Amino acid sequence: MERNPAATSETTFDLVVIGAGIYGTAAALEASRRGLKVLVVDRGDFGGGTTWNSFRILHGGLRYLQTLDLVRFRESVRARSWYVDEFPTLIEPLECLMPLYGQGRRRAALLRPALAANQLLRQLWSSKAETGRIPESSLVSSETVKRRFPGVRSPGLKGGAIWFDGYLPQPQRLLIEMLRRASAWGAAALNYVEATGWAMDDGQIAGVEVRDLLTGKGMTMRAGAVLNCGGPWAADIAETLVPATDVAFTPTLAFNLLLARRIDSDVTVAVEPAGGGRTYFLHPRGQTTLAGTYHVPAVRPGSLPTDQQIAAFLADLSAAVPGFEPRSEHVLRVMPGTLPAGGPGSDTPANRDLWVDHGNEGGPRGVFTLIGTKYTTAPWAAQRAIDRIADRCVQRVSGHPARGVEPDVRHVPGWEEFAQLNRDDPAGAAELVCTLIEDENVTSLDDLLLRRTDWGLVPSEYAAAADIVRRLCPELRGRSDGG
């Protein structure tokens, strides 16, 4: 990966992808593996928006079996298999426990057939690596629930359901490794480069006008097709570049909280308030807890939760887990993201990705928009998108180019391991930091500590890590944060 927009502008690409979240990155990897010359640009840092704020779970689709949505279940299972097959060292099995109270969908009579169907259908649609890595599910007694989750709300407890999903300890590494693999196939990836307009040739897309936000320089990236994966801003991008756009995007705000308070459990728990309501996941992480996800209608893309909405989330968690009682002073980090809503004013995300071929809607030929709904299913959405683009306007899609030797996954330690490395081997720590800066388009401390590593997720750890990095690699000193 090399950030050189001026040199990149001298190349003609088959496809430019706007947006380097999980959907744009998956599309860039899929297209480059098929032999297309790909450029992916993002006006922020790679994966710095909704993707960064995800809950870090790769869902296997168990929830969809309860509503008999087999299409979404199959997509989820196959997509999770893709991640496990491609990046096994970055995925861990995540044990989840849901207390059952004999009400609504939290009844053993409903969960038992869903769990059985989950086991059967996974044998049909999962990969061998996935089924070997992600254990099966089961129902357990109320005594087992209390032992595993001492903080559980006991009145009315009938038992529990245990299942396993995939977990991303360092989700930022997954996205960067996908970009590194795309780069091995010849793709170019540029952060802090904003798409500002089209270059047209007789109604057909000929390229994208961009501006390097670090230098202010404008240039044209020539290409035969453009895929808009701008996430929450995809509709705005389409409207700016294609007047009277037909991208109907209604936003809903989803946010997670990192809390300076550990849930009393040895497993990730799925809970709801005593009076009923939305299910929340609480994941113990060291001395902290990652809690999510709270949904509210959004006024516009990029909306942030209000103090009142955060307080409502904390109140729900207190009602769901007696004794946990997180308060505003426990909030270490608010992690918001904007998703497409199921309808105007809805706090429920849409259940299908949005796809637009602008050439079929009176816009320029060769321009497409993809707005995704689930982190997990991004690889499958990317495959469908590249299939459609190939059928529409790109011919050279079969066979892999000879240059595609993909790099091994780079081992990047977590914060505690890195801090120990710095104490034991300062030269080794400096080599690691400088490699990340030079090879992964790092332009600021935020890029490094939040979006190449997890060293800065906890604010106190960010400060300590920043001191180490400034000492090890003085060339990063003084660069303004990109986040």
C-alpha positions as a printed NumPy array, in Angstrom:
array([[  0.   ,   0.   ,   0.   ],
       [  1.406,   3.335,  -1.048],
       [ -0.261,   6.735,  -0.79 ],
       [  0.748,   8.683,  -3.903],
       [ -2.37 ,  10.264,  -5.468],
       [ -0.454,  12.157,  -8.151],
       [  1.264,   9.019,  -9.442],
       [ -1.975,   7.054,  -9.156],
       [ -3.747,   9.571, -11.405],
       [ -1.446,   8.527, -14.278],
       [ -3.108,   5.066, -14.393],
       [ -6.392,   4.202, -16.098],
       [ -8.506,   1.875, -13.947],
       [-11.272,  -0.562, -14.749],
       [-13.101,   0.393, -11.559],
       [-12.959,   3.135,  -8.961],
       [-14.577,   2.314,  -5.613],
       [-15.626,   5.331,  -3.545],
       [-15.58 ,   4.493,   0.156],
       [-13.194,   2.174,   1.984],
       [-15.471,   0.817,   4.681],
       [-16.09 ,  -2.919,   4.837],
       [-18.337,  -2.9  ,   1.74 ],
       [-16.019,  -0.839,  -0.45 ],
       [-12.988,  -2.784,   0.717],
       [-14.673,  -6.134,   0.055],
       [-15.645,  -4.943,  -3.425],
       [-12.095,  -3.775,  -4.161],
       [-10.672,  -7.133,  -3.082],
       [-13.233,  -9.111,  -5.097],
       [-12.705,  -7.039,  -8.246],
       [ -8.919,  -7.084,  -8.043],
       [ -8.887, -10.854,  -7.582],
       [-10.878, -11.154, -10.805],
       [ -8.172,  -9.322, -12.675],
       [ -9.636,  -5.806, -12.709],
       [ -7.467,  -2.751, -12.221],
       [ -9.038,  -1.179,  -9.126],
       [ -8.687,   2.067,  -7.201],
       [-10.437,   2.581,  -3.854],
       [-10.59 ,   6.076,  -2.348],
       [-12.019,   7.393,   0.918],
       [-12.372,  10.987,   2.074],
       [-11.452,   9.798,   5.591],
       [ -9.257,   6.966,   6.745],
       [ -9.831,   3.345,   5.795],
       [-12.772,   1.931,   7.73 ],
       [-13.016,   5.087,   9.822],
       [-16.811,   5.519,   9.827],
       [-19.649,   3.112,  10.55 ],
       [-17.34 ,   0.142,   9.938],
       [-15.   ,   1.164,  12.761],
       [-17.891,   1.5  ,  15.18 ],
       [-19.327,  -1.972,  14.583],
       [-19.827,  -4.335,  17.522],
       [-17.043,  -6.692,  16.299],
       [-19.338,  -9.729,  15.944],
       [-19.66 , -11.808,  12.77 ],
       [-23.21 , -13.091,  13.142],
       [-24.112, -16.524,  11.84 ],
       [-27.753, -15.601,  11.284],
       [-29.41 , -17.497,  14.151],
       [-31.854, -14.638,  14.681],
       [-33.151, -15.03 ,  11.117],
       [-34.225, -18.608,  11.743],
       [-36.697, -17.348,  14.318],
       [-38.421, -15.359,  11.55 ],
       [-37.834, -18.079,   8.902],
       [-35.727, -15.702,   6.78 ],
       [-33.623, -18.456,   5.212],
       [-32.155, -16.142,   2.576],
       [-30.519, -13.905,   5.169],
       [-29.524, -16.884,   7.282],
       [-27.735, -18.514,   4.342],
       [-25.995, -15.244,   3.436],
       [-24.814, -14.795,   7.026],
       [-23.518, -18.353,   7.368],
       [-21.688, -18.257,   4.044],
       [-20.232, -14.816,   4.715],
       [-18.981, -15.822,   8.151],
       [-17.396, -18.867,   6.517],
       [-15.648, -16.557,   4.06 ],
       [-14.053, -14.584,   6.887],
       [-12.972, -17.721,   8.745],
       [-11.556, -19.307,   5.578],
       [ -9.699, -16.166,   4.495],
       [ -8.499, -14.774,   7.841],
       [ -8.543, -17.565,  10.435],
       [ -5.968, -15.877,  12.678],
       [ -8.127, -12.748,  12.978],
       [-11.366, -14.524,  13.952],
       [-12.152, -16.048,  17.334],
       [-15.223, -18.05 ,  18.394],
       [-17.466, -15.936,  20.605],
       [-19.652, -17.72 ,  23.144],
       [-22.98 , -15.96 ,  23.675],
       [-25.544, -16.639,  26.41 ],
       [-29.167, -15.535,  26.329],
       [-31.194, -15.971,  29.55 ],
       [-34.685, -17.355,  28.854],
       [-37.735, -16.225,  30.801],
       [-40.531, -18.064,  29.012],
       [-41.867, -14.955,  27.271],
       [-41.999, -13.845,  23.615],
       [-39.103, -15.216,  21.619],
       [-37.176, -15.946,  24.809],
       [-38.792, -19.353,  25.246],
       [-37.116, -22.731,  25.07 ],
       [-40.012, -24.004,  22.954],
       [-39.076, -21.5  ,  20.227],
       [-35.3  , -21.573,  20.672],
       [-34.981, -25.361,  20.6  ],
       [-36.144, -25.82 ,  16.949],
       [-34.159, -22.729,  15.905],
       [-30.966, -24.122,  17.434],
       [-31.592, -27.53 ,  15.832],
       [-32.176, -25.915,  12.424],
       [-29.047, -23.835,  12.908],
       [-26.946, -26.966,  13.389],
       [-28.494, -28.737,  10.396],
       [-28.301, -25.845,   7.945],
       [-24.749, -24.949,   8.944],
       [-23.715, -28.406,   7.729],
       [-25.182, -27.516,   4.33 ],
       [-23.967, -23.941,   3.938],
       [-20.877, -23.475,   6.126],
       [-17.323, -24.295,   5.16 ],
       [-15.438, -27.094,   6.908],
       [-13.137, -24.531,   8.5  ],
       [-16.104, -22.578,   9.855],
       [-17.898, -25.582,  11.326],
       [-14.614, -26.748,  12.852],
       [-13.882, -23.316,  14.339],
       [-17.339, -22.211,  15.522],
       [-18.901, -24.671,  18.034],
       [-22.535, -25.749,  18.061],
       [-25.334, -24.259,  20.168],
       [-27.315, -25.688,  23.083],
       [-29.945, -25.034,  25.749],
       [-28.775, -24.927,  29.378],
       [-30.418, -24.917,  32.795],
       [-31.095, -21.863,  34.919],
       [-28.396, -23.077,  37.327],
       [-25.852, -23.027,  34.519],
       [-26.941, -19.527,  33.528],
       [-26.464, -18.271,  37.095],
       [-23.039, -19.893,  37.309],
       [-21.811, -18.452,  34.019],
       [-23.571, -15.105,  34.453],
       [-23.885, -14.325,  38.203],
       [-25.333, -10.905,  37.427],
       [-28.329, -12.371,  35.581],
       [-31.827, -11.134,  36.455],
       [-33.126, -14.154,  38.401],
       [-36.909, -13.679,  38.827],
       [-38.702, -15.818,  36.255],
       [-35.479, -17.315,  34.838],
       [-36.249, -20.621,  33.055],
       [-32.864, -21.456,  31.553],
       [-30.661, -20.175,  28.778],
       [-29.492, -20.571,  25.193],
       [-25.806, -20.731,  24.3  ],
       [-24.54 , -20.252,  20.77 ],
       [-21.299, -19.166,  19.119],
       [-20.606, -16.375,  16.671],
       [-17.376, -15.063,  15.203],
       [-15.505, -12.308,  17.044],
       [-12.985,  -9.774,  15.744],
       [-10.547,  -8.828,  18.549],
       [ -8.971,  -6.258,  16.213],
       [-11.515,  -5.487,  13.466],
       [ -9.333,  -2.75 ,  11.999],
       [ -6.71 ,  -5.383,  11.131],
       [ -9.236,  -7.385,   9.115],
       [-10.044,  -4.422,   6.89 ],
       [ -6.389,  -3.443,   6.445],
       [ -5.433,  -7.024,   5.587],
       [ -8.182,  -7.069,   2.941],
       [ -6.701,  -3.892,   1.446],
       [ -3.199,  -5.379,   1.562],
       [ -4.438,  -8.402,  -0.391],
       [ -6.21 ,  -6.215,  -2.929],
       [ -2.972,  -4.247,  -3.329],
       [ -1.114,  -7.497,  -4.032],
       [ -3.468,  -8.008,  -6.994],
       [ -2.606,  -4.53 ,  -8.269],
       [ -5.244,  -2.377,  -6.588],
       [ -4.44 ,   1.134,  -5.354],
       [ -5.878,   2.391,  -2.052],
       [ -5.908,   6.08 ,  -1.099],
       [ -7.202,   7.53 ,   2.152],
       [ -8.084,  11.218,   2.607],
       [ -8.99 ,  11.551,  -1.064],
       [-12.49 ,  12.904,  -1.738],
       [-14.556,  12.321,  -4.879],
       [-15.817,  15.704,  -6.096],
       [-17.241,  15.069,  -9.582],
       [-17.435,  12.915, -12.689],
       [-15.363,  12.869, -15.848],
       [-17.749,  11.925, -18.687],
       [-17.422,  10.754, -22.29 ],
       [-20.654,  10.726, -24.316],
       [-22.862,   9.657, -21.394],
       [-20.406,   7.015, -20.202],
       [-18.317,   7.41 , -17.074],
       [-14.682,   8.138, -17.887],
       [-13.33 ,   8.821, -14.44 ],
       [-13.74 ,  10.552, -11.09 ],
       [-12.627,  14.051, -10.139],
       [-10.979,  13.91 ,  -6.717],
       [ -9.198,  16.169,  -4.258],
       [ -6.338,  15.129,  -2.018],
       [ -7.476,  16.447,   1.354],
       [ -3.938,  16.45 ,   2.747],
       [ -2.526,  18.687,   0.001],
       [ -5.647,  20.291,  -1.473],
       [ -4.611,  19.207,  -4.974],
       [ -7.306,  18.175,  -7.444],
       [ -6.865,  15.527, -10.138],
       [ -8.769,  13.04 , -12.293],
       [ -8.749,   9.279, -11.737],
       [ -9.659,   7.707, -15.079],
       [-11.841,   4.601, -15.011],
       [-14.465,   2.709, -16.994],
       [-16.786,   2.155, -14.015],
       [-17.435,   3.587, -10.562],
       [-18.933,   1.872,  -7.531],
       [-20.214,   4.234,  -4.845],
       [-19.834,   2.546,  -1.434],
       [-19.952,   5.702,   0.634],
       [-22.045,   4.098,   3.37 ],
       [-24.114,   6.725,   5.195],
       [-22.917,   9.33 ,   2.707],
       [-23.516,   7.243,  -0.433],
       [-26.792,   9.028,  -1.178],
       [-25.108,  12.429,  -0.709],
       [-22.258,  11.371,  -2.995],
       [-24.717,  10.22 ,  -5.641],
       [-26.752,  13.432,  -5.333],
       [-23.629,  15.575,  -5.655],
       [-22.288,  13.7  ,  -8.643],
       [-25.596,  12.69 , -10.253],
       [-28.232,  15.436,  -9.877],
       [-31.78 ,  14.218,  -9.225],
       [-30.357,  10.943,  -7.982],
       [-32.673,   8.039,  -7.271],
       [-30.847,   6.757,  -4.164],
       [-33.53 ,   6.695,  -1.463],
       [-31.553,   6.543,   1.764],
       [-33.301,   7.059,   5.105],
       [-30.765,   7.012,   7.953],
       [-31.041,   5.384,  11.341],
       [-28.457,   5.856,  14.068],
       [-26.886,   2.857,  15.792],
       [-24.326,   3.201,  18.561],
       [-22.309,   1.086,  20.971],
       [-20.677,   2.087,  24.238],
       [-17.348,   1.115,  25.738],
       [-17.869,   1.185,  29.494],
       [-15.322,   1.389,  32.329],
       [-17.249,  -1.302,  34.132],
       [-17.019,  -5.069,  33.664],
       [-20.166,  -7.155,  33.429],
       [-20.268, -10.004,  35.968],
       [-20.067, -12.815,  33.433],
       [-17.482, -15.111,  31.869],
       [-19.337, -15.028,  28.545],
       [-20.919, -12.46 ,  26.211],
       [-24.556, -12.063,  27.214],
       [-27.672, -11.107,  25.249],
       [-30.132,  -9.343,  27.558],
       [-33.223,  -7.159,  27.437],
       [-34.864,  -4.886,  30.038],
       [-37.16 ,  -6.602,  32.526],
       [-40.237,  -5.041,  30.954],
       [-39.23 ,  -6.147,  27.463],
       [-37.61 ,  -4.292,  24.587],
       [-34.586,  -4.519,  22.342],
       [-31.927,  -7.185,  22.907],
       [-28.494,  -5.856,  23.846],
       [-25.143,  -7.637,  23.814],
       [-22.683,  -7.099,  26.657],
       [-19.154,  -8.277,  25.897],
       [-16.611,  -8.315,  28.772],
       [-13.284,  -6.962,  27.52 ],
       [-10.59 ,  -6.838,  30.198],
       [-11.835,  -4.419,  32.85 ],
       [-14.292,  -2.854,  30.411],
       [-17.538,  -3.899,  28.748],
       [-18.569,  -3.304,  25.143],
       [-22.336,  -2.753,  25.067],
       [-24.56 ,  -2.576,  22.024],
       [-26.446,  -1.847,  20.021],
       [-28.863,   1.052,  20.647],
       [-30.927,   2.282,  17.678],
       [-32.705,   5.594,  17.218],
       [-34.034,   7.46 ,  14.156],
       [-31.404,   9.729,  12.632],
       [-31.881,  13.227,  11.263],
       [-29.054,  12.897,   8.773],
       [-26.027,  10.703,   7.992],
       [-23.269,  11.145,  10.516],
       [-25.652,  12.05 ,  13.339],
       [-24.281,  11.605,  16.852],
       [-26.246,  10.307,  19.839],
       [-27.465,  12.924,  22.303],
       [-26.802,  12.828,  26.029],
       [-30.45 ,  11.857,  26.499],
       [-30.131,   8.905,  24.105],
       [-26.974,   7.691,  25.831],
       [-28.74 ,   8.   ,  29.193],
       [-31.694,   5.984,  27.842],
       [-29.302,   3.239,  26.713],
       [-27.648,   3.135,  30.136],
       [-31.07 ,   2.955,  31.789],
       [-32.017,  -0.006,  29.61 ],
       [-28.813,  -1.798,  30.588],
       [-29.512,  -1.187,  34.279],
       [-33.026,  -2.576,  33.833],
       [-31.657,  -5.629,  32.04 ],
       [-28.853,  -6.475,  34.489],
       [-29.508,  -5.61 ,  38.146],
       [-26.346,  -4.431,  39.853],
       [-24.535,  -3.511,  36.643],
       [-25.887,   0.053,  36.716],
       [-23.537,   1.865,  34.318],
       [-23.61 ,   5.649,  34.581],
       [-22.492,   8.457,  32.304],
       [-19.105,   8.685,  34.018],
       [-18.456,   5.053,  33.024],
       [-18.687,   5.837,  29.299],
       [-15.171,   5.648,  27.871],
       [-16.106,   5.828,  24.219],
       [-19.274,   6.32 ,  22.189],
       [-19.155,   4.373,  18.909],
       [-21.842,   5.643,  16.493],
       [-22.695,   4.617,  12.955],
       [-25.445,   5.417,  10.465],
       [-27.32 ,   2.627,   8.678],
       [-30.159,   2.577,   6.144],
       [-33.47 ,   2.493,   8.007],
       [-36.379,   0.172,   7.38 ],
       [-38.563,   3.214,   6.717],
       [-38.9  ,   6.973,   7.367],
       [-38.487,   7.762,  11.054],
       [-37.671,   4.134,  11.878],
       [-35.111,   3.035,  14.449],
       [-34.87 ,  -0.389,  12.794],
       [-32.177,  -0.946,  10.124],
       [-33.231,  -2.106,   6.682],
       [-32.943,  -5.858,   6.088],
       [-31.701,  -5.715,   2.491],
       [-28.753,  -3.962,   0.856],
       [-29.569,  -1.111,  -1.531],
       [-28.309,  -1.437,  -5.121],
       [-28.661,   1.182,  -7.878],
       [-27.455,   1.022, -11.484],
       [-27.552,   4.721, -12.328],
       [-27.281,   4.029, -16.049],
       [-30.651,   2.277, -15.902],
       [-32.179,   5.216, -14.037],
       [-31.256,   7.976, -16.47 ],
       [-27.836,   8.696, -15.001],
       [-24.356,   8.092, -16.408],
       [-23.607,   4.613, -17.676],
       [-21.039,   2.766, -15.599],
       [-21.989,   4.341, -12.243],
       [-23.365,   2.133,  -9.455],
       [-24.264,   2.56 ,  -5.774],
       [-24.177,  -0.119,  -3.08 ],
       [-25.33 ,   0.664,   0.471],
       [-24.913,  -2.25 ,   2.865],
       [-26.8  ,  -3.139,   6.02 ],
       [-24.633,  -5.747,   7.801],
       [-20.88 ,  -5.922,   8.36 ],
       [-20.98 ,  -9.725,   8.207],
       [-22.486, -10.042,   4.738],
       [-20.207,  -7.531,   2.981],
       [-18.219, -10.203,   1.05 ],
       [-21.358, -11.669,  -0.516],
       [-22.75 ,  -8.255,  -1.37 ],
       [-19.4  ,  -7.445,  -2.982],
       [-19.497, -10.565,  -5.135],
       [-22.981,  -9.734,  -6.402],
       [-21.973,  -6.143,  -7.079],
       [-18.916,  -7.098,  -9.116],
       [-20.986,  -9.676, -11.027],
       [-23.431,  -6.93 , -12.032],
       [-20.718,  -4.434, -12.917],
       [-18.918,  -7.049, -14.998],
       [-22.093,  -7.936, -16.87 ],
       [-22.88 ,  -4.284, -17.469],
       [-19.643,  -2.629, -18.475],
       [-16.464,  -4.606, -17.744],
       [-15.396,  -7.509, -19.927],
       [-12.084,  -8.638, -18.439],
       [-13.2  , -10.487, -15.329],
       [-12.24 , -14.132, -15.692],
       [ -8.946, -15.591, -14.551],
       [ -6.444, -14.258, -12.071],
       [ -3.514, -12.103, -13.149],
       [ -0.093, -13.604, -12.584],
       [  0.962, -10.894, -10.116],
       [ -1.444, -11.882,  -7.347],
       [  0.778, -13.265,  -4.58 ],
       [ -1.11 , -12.335,  -1.434],
       [  0.842, -11.349,   1.687],
       [  0.617, -13.257,   4.937],
       [ -1.503, -11.658,   7.614],
       [  0.675,  -9.211,   9.515],
       [  0.805,  -9.938,  13.238],
       [  0.02 ,  -6.766,  15.16 ],
       [ -0.153,  -7.271,  18.938],
       [ -2.822,  -5.825,  21.165],
       [ -2.049,  -2.961,  23.498],
       [ -0.759,  -4.949,  26.464],
       [  1.481,  -7.122,  24.291],
       [  2.818,  -4.067,  22.477],
       [  3.533,  -2.261,  25.743],
       [  5.461,  -5.321,  26.93 ],
       [  7.339,  -5.482,  23.61 ],
       [  8.345,  -1.841,  24.052],
       [  9.736,  -2.624,  27.512],
       [ 11.587,  -5.773,  26.437],
       [ 12.653,  -4.86 ,  22.896],
       [ 12.372,  -1.143,  22.063],
       [ 14.07 ,  -1.698,  18.702],
       [ 11.507,  -4.363,  17.77 ],
       [  8.657,  -2.098,  18.846],
       [ 10.102,   0.766,  16.783],
       [ 10.433,  -1.5  ,  13.741],
       [  6.794,  -2.567,  14.043],
       [  5.505,   0.986,  14.403],
       [  7.571,   2.317,  11.516],
       [  6.486,  -0.603,   9.294],
       [  2.828,   0.18 ,   9.952],
       [  3.387,   3.86 ,   9.223],
       [  5.298,   3.274,   6.002],
       [  3.334,   0.326,   4.594],
       [ -0.264,   1.121,   5.565],
       [ -0.822,   4.78 ,   4.627],
       [ -0.654,   6.085,   8.202],
       [ -0.802,   9.883,   8.313],
       [ -1.747,  10.57 ,  11.95 ],
       [ -1.79 ,   9.117,  15.436],
       [ -5.503,   8.357,  15.081],
       [ -4.772,   6.33 ,  11.946],
       [ -2.225,   4.256,  13.826],
       [ -3.767,   3.926,  17.287],
       [ -7.41 ,   3.48 ,  16.255],
       [ -7.495,   2.168,  12.687],
       [ -4.323,   0.081,  12.288],
       [ -4.213,  -1.165,  15.893],
       [ -6.481,  -1.174,  18.958],
       [ -3.846,   0.514,  21.125],
       [ -5.986,   3.63 ,  21.55 ],
       [ -9.481,   2.209,  22.015],
       [ -9.412,   3.002,  25.75 ],
       [ -8.59 ,   6.737,  26.124],
       [ -6.001,   6.193,  28.885],
       [ -4.262,   3.603,  26.727],
       [ -4.33 ,   6.028,  23.77 ],
       [ -2.344,   8.562,  25.768],
       [  0.236,   5.977,  26.831],
       [  0.532,   4.538,  23.323],
       [  0.889,   8.007,  21.8  ],
       [  3.836,   8.755,  24.088],
       [  5.542,   5.518,  23.032],
       [  4.916,   6.073,  19.322],
       [  6.171,   9.667,  19.373],
       [  9.356,   8.484,  21.022],
       [  9.892,   5.501,  18.707],
       [  9.024,   7.233,  15.434],
       [  9.537,  10.986,  15.697],
       [  8.466,  11.441,  12.066],
       [  4.837,  11.049,  13.179],
       [  5.252,  13.849,  15.716],
       [  3.342,  16.944,  14.718],
       [  1.08 ,  15.297,  12.176],
       [ -2.516,  16.335,  12.781],
       [ -4.923,  13.59 ,  13.729],
       [ -7.095,  12.383,  10.864],
       [ -9.944,  11.201,  13.129]])
